[in-house]
Amino acid sequence: HLGARDVSEYQPLSSVRELDVLDDDDCVAGYLAGLDGAPEPGSDKSKSYWHGWRNGMMDKGRLHIDEPARNLAAEVVRRQRAH
C-alpha cells in the first residue's frame, strides 16, 4: 500500500511560466535542503521550496532526472538563447 509520503502533493513544473512565479528564496532554501539529503518536504513548505528540494536531490544524484526536469531545463535554455 502507499504511505502518505509515497506521492508528493506537488507536481513537477511543466513550463518556465510556472518557474517565473516561484519564490526565489524558498527555491534556494529547498535546493540546499535537497543537496543535504533532507526528506521530501510536506504541506508545511511551498511549491517553490519543494521545486528547489527536488533539484538539489537530482543534482546530488539522489533523485533520477526525469522527463519533466529535462523538459523544463530545455525550455529555460531556449528562452535564454532567444534573449
XYZ file of N, CA, C and O in Angstrom:
332
model
N 0.848 -1.187 0.000
C 0.000 0.000 0.000
C 0.881 1.233 0.000
O 2.030 1.191 0.404
N 0.310 2.337 -0.422
C 1.062 3.581 -0.489
C 0.980 4.332 0.824
O -0.104 4.502 1.376
N 2.123 4.764 1.324
C 2.144 5.604 2.508
C 1.861 7.052 2.129
O 1.875 7.419 0.956
N 1.638 7.867 3.113
C 1.288 9.267 2.871
C 2.394 10.014 2.126
O 2.116 10.942 1.372
N 3.669 9.620 2.319
C 4.768 10.354 1.689
C 5.230 9.699 0.389
O 6.213 10.124 -0.182
N 4.536 8.653 -0.077
C 4.963 7.994 -1.306
C 4.610 8.791 -2.555
O 5.177 8.585 -3.610
N 3.659 9.681 -2.433
C 3.244 10.500 -3.565
C 3.245 11.950 -3.112
O 2.593 12.299 -2.138
N 3.979 12.797 -3.821
C 4.059 14.201 -3.449
C 2.742 14.902 -3.739
O 2.046 14.583 -4.696
N 2.459 15.908 -2.923
C 1.274 16.720 -3.196
C 1.548 17.705 -4.343
O 0.637 18.273 -4.892
N 2.809 17.905 -4.665
C 3.204 18.822 -5.739
C 3.560 18.047 -6.994
O 4.064 16.932 -6.916
N 3.330 18.679 -8.113
C 3.707 18.100 -9.403
C 4.886 18.895 -9.958
O 4.964 20.108 -9.763
N 5.795 18.217 -10.677
C 6.920 18.940 -11.281
C 6.425 20.057 -12.202
O 5.365 19.951 -12.821
N 7.209 21.116 -12.280
C 6.856 22.235 -13.156
C 6.836 21.766 -14.600
O 7.629 20.912 -14.996
N 5.941 22.346 -15.370
C 5.841 21.958 -16.774
C 6.185 23.098 -17.726
O 6.197 22.899 -18.930
N 6.457 24.297 -17.200
C 6.802 25.410 -18.091
C 7.593 26.476 -17.339
O 7.532 26.555 -16.112
N 8.306 27.295 -18.103
C 9.041 28.398 -17.482
C 8.082 29.413 -16.891
O 8.445 30.133 -15.967
N 6.862 29.481 -17.384
C 5.872 30.396 -16.797
C 5.620 30.026 -15.333
O 5.473 30.901 -14.488
N 5.566 28.741 -15.042
C 5.409 28.300 -13.651
C 6.658 28.656 -12.838
O 6.549 29.072 -11.683
N 7.810 28.484 -13.437
C 9.067 28.787 -12.764
C 9.143 30.274 -12.413
O 9.610 30.641 -11.338
N 8.641 31.123 -13.302
C 8.714 32.572 -13.105
C 7.978 33.051 -11.860
O 8.317 34.104 -11.323
N 6.980 32.312 -11.411
C 6.186 32.773 -10.264
C 6.638 32.169 -8.934
O 6.092 32.488 -7.891
N 7.648 31.308 -8.971
C 8.139 30.727 -7.727
C 8.924 31.756 -6.926
O 9.499 32.693 -7.476
N 8.965 31.563 -5.630
C 9.717 32.428 -4.733
C 11.188 31.989 -4.732
O 11.496 30.850 -4.371
N 12.065 32.891 -5.151
C 13.492 32.556 -5.284
C 14.109 32.112 -3.959
O 14.891 31.157 -3.919
N 13.794 32.808 -2.869
C 14.381 32.460 -1.572
C 13.948 31.063 -1.127
O 14.757 30.297 -0.599
N 12.674 30.735 -1.340
C 12.192 29.392 -0.998
C 12.865 28.337 -1.870
O 13.194 27.247 -1.389
N 13.059 28.652 -3.154
C 13.734 27.705 -4.059
C 15.150 27.410 -3.571
O 15.575 26.253 -3.540
N 15.874 28.450 -3.193
C 17.251 28.275 -2.731
C 17.279 27.478 -1.431
O 18.085 26.547 -1.280
N 16.391 27.791 -0.500
C 16.341 27.061 0.774
C 16.036 25.583 0.520
O 16.669 24.695 1.111
N 15.093 25.311 -0.359
C 14.762 23.933 -0.691
C 15.902 23.229 -1.394
O 16.182 22.055 -1.134
N 16.572 23.942 -2.299
C 17.701 23.364 -3.023
C 18.800 22.927 -2.047
O 19.322 21.823 -2.140
N 19.119 23.810 -1.111
C 20.159 23.479 -0.128
C 19.742 22.284 0.720
O 20.567 21.422 1.035
N 18.460 22.218 1.071
C 17.965 21.065 1.837
C 18.090 19.784 1.009
O 18.480 18.739 1.517
N 17.775 19.881 -0.285
C 17.901 18.731 -1.169
C 19.345 18.274 -1.317
O 19.635 17.082 -1.321
N 20.261 19.229 -1.422
C 21.684 18.884 -1.501
C 22.123 18.131 -0.252
O 22.960 17.232 -0.327
N 21.548 18.502 0.888
C 21.890 17.857 2.156
C 21.165 16.537 2.369
O 21.374 15.876 3.381
N 20.261 16.171 1.447
C 19.552 14.907 1.569
C 18.374 14.933 2.519
O 17.968 13.893 3.035
N 17.821 16.120 2.753
C 16.656 16.238 3.635
C 15.482 15.444 3.058
O 15.369 15.289 1.841
N 14.603 14.942 3.921
C 13.424 14.222 3.414
C 12.512 15.157 2.615
O 12.555 16.375 2.795
N 11.706 14.567 1.753
C 10.806 15.362 0.917
C 9.909 16.233 1.788
O 9.287 15.749 2.726
N 9.860 17.540 1.486
C 9.023 18.438 2.286
C 7.540 18.154 2.076
O 7.127 17.711 1.013
N 6.791 18.434 3.106
C 5.348 18.245 3.045
C 4.615 19.563 2.846
O 5.185 20.549 2.391
N 3.361 19.569 3.245
C 2.500 20.725 3.020
C 2.883 21.933 3.866
O 2.344 23.019 3.665
N 3.836 21.751 4.791
C 4.297 22.890 5.577
C 5.268 23.768 4.782
O 5.652 24.836 5.243
N 5.651 23.316 3.584
C 6.565 24.080 2.725
C 5.856 24.431 1.420
O 4.906 23.775 0.997
N 6.353 25.461 0.757
C 5.747 25.932 -0.500
C 6.170 25.070 -1.690
O 7.128 24.297 -1.604
N 5.477 25.249 -2.801
C 5.882 24.561 -4.032
C 7.265 25.041 -4.458
O 8.051 24.281 -5.008
N 7.572 26.305 -4.198
C 8.898 26.838 -4.525
C 9.981 26.061 -3.781
O 10.992 25.668 -4.366
N 9.755 25.836 -2.495
C 10.711 25.081 -1.673
C 10.831 23.657 -2.208
O 11.933 23.134 -2.370
N 9.680 23.035 -2.492
C 9.684 21.659 -2.995
C 10.434 21.568 -4.324
O 11.220 20.642 -4.537
N 10.217 22.533 -5.222
C 10.912 22.542 -6.514
C 12.424 22.627 -6.293
O 13.193 21.900 -6.921
N 12.849 23.514 -5.400
C 14.276 23.618 -5.091
C 14.822 22.331 -4.501
O 15.892 21.866 -4.897
N 14.071 21.741 -3.549
C 14.484 20.478 -2.933
C 14.686 19.407 -3.998
O 15.687 18.695 -4.003
N 13.710 19.310 -4.907
C 13.755 18.314 -5.983
C 15.017 18.490 -6.834
O 15.704 17.524 -7.160
N 15.340 19.726 -7.176
C 16.526 19.987 -7.988
C 17.807 19.678 -7.227
O 18.759 19.133 -7.803
N 17.843 20.008 -5.943
C 19.003 19.665 -5.133
C 19.213 18.160 -5.051
O 20.339 17.670 -5.145
N 18.119 17.427 -4.890
C 18.201 15.964 -4.832
C 18.687 15.390 -6.162
O 19.484 14.451 -6.185
N 18.225 15.961 -7.273
C 18.679 15.482 -8.584
C 20.145 15.820 -8.811
O 20.899 14.993 -9.330
N 20.548 17.037 -8.431
C 21.943 17.428 -8.634
C 22.899 16.562 -7.821
O 24.039 16.351 -8.232
N 22.476 16.056 -6.686
C 23.298 15.166 -5.863
C 23.174 13.708 -6.291
O 23.864 12.850 -5.759
N 22.285 13.418 -7.240
C 22.110 12.055 -7.705
C 21.213 11.204 -6.822
O 21.171 9.996 -6.957
N 20.486 11.844 -5.910
C 19.585 11.108 -5.019
C 18.220 10.874 -5.659
O 17.474 10.014 -5.205
N 17.889 11.680 -6.637
C 16.657 11.502 -7.414
C 17.040 11.393 -8.875
O 17.946 12.089 -9.339
N 16.330 10.549 -9.603
C 16.532 10.399 -11.046
C 16.099 11.682 -11.755
O 15.058 12.252 -11.416
N 16.881 12.139 -12.708
C 16.490 13.300 -13.508
C 15.431 12.817 -14.488
O 15.726 12.062 -15.416
N 14.208 13.245 -14.255
C 13.082 12.725 -15.027
C 12.739 13.621 -16.210
O 13.343 14.677 -16.423
N 11.765 13.176 -16.986
C 11.369 13.914 -18.191
C 10.892 15.334 -17.888
O 11.284 16.265 -18.593
N 10.056 15.550 -16.854
C 9.663 16.938 -16.574
C 10.858 17.846 -16.288
O 10.883 18.995 -16.732
N 11.856 17.338 -15.569
C 13.040 18.144 -15.265
C 13.837 18.444 -16.532
O 14.298 19.574 -16.735
N 14.001 17.450 -17.392
C 14.727 17.673 -18.657
C 13.981 18.659 -19.545
O 14.592 19.540 -20.166
N 12.663 18.523 -19.621
C 11.861 19.417 -20.464
C 11.936 20.858 -19.969
O 12.060 21.789 -20.768
N 11.852 21.045 -18.648
C 11.927 22.395 -18.092
C 13.303 23.002 -18.349
O 13.402 24.160 -18.749
N 14.353 22.225 -18.148
C 15.708 22.724 -18.398
C 15.869 23.145 -19.862
O 16.434 24.200 -20.152
N 15.346 22.348 -20.776
C 15.439 22.683 -22.199
C 14.669 23.967 -22.510
O 15.136 24.798 -23.298
N 13.514 24.132 -21.867
C 12.724 25.343 -22.106
C 13.433 26.579 -21.563
O 13.431 27.636 -22.196
N 14.095 26.466 -20.412
C 14.856 27.574 -19.848
C 16.002 27.952 -20.794
O 16.224 29.132 -21.078
N 16.703 26.965 -21.322
C 17.817 27.231 -22.240
C 17.310 27.909 -23.511
O 17.896 28.878 -23.981
N 16.195 27.402 -24.061
C 15.628 28.023 -25.264
C 15.275 29.481 -25.020
O 15.527 30.356 -25.858
N 14.682 29.779 -23.872
C 14.300 31.156 -23.562
C 15.539 32.039 -23.424
O 15.560 33.162 -23.923
N 16.585 31.521 -22.776
C 17.809 32.313 -22.607
C 18.463 32.597 -23.951
O 18.985 33.696 -24.172
N 18.453 31.634 -24.843
C 19.075 31.821 -26.165
C 18.286 32.813 -27.013
O 18.853 33.457 -27.891
N 16.998 32.933 -26.760
C 16.145 33.839 -27.543
C 16.328 35.293 -27.127
O 15.931 36.206 -27.839
N 16.946 35.511 -25.961
C 17.102 36.888 -25.463
C 18.492 37.393 -25.628
O 19.477 36.921 -25.498
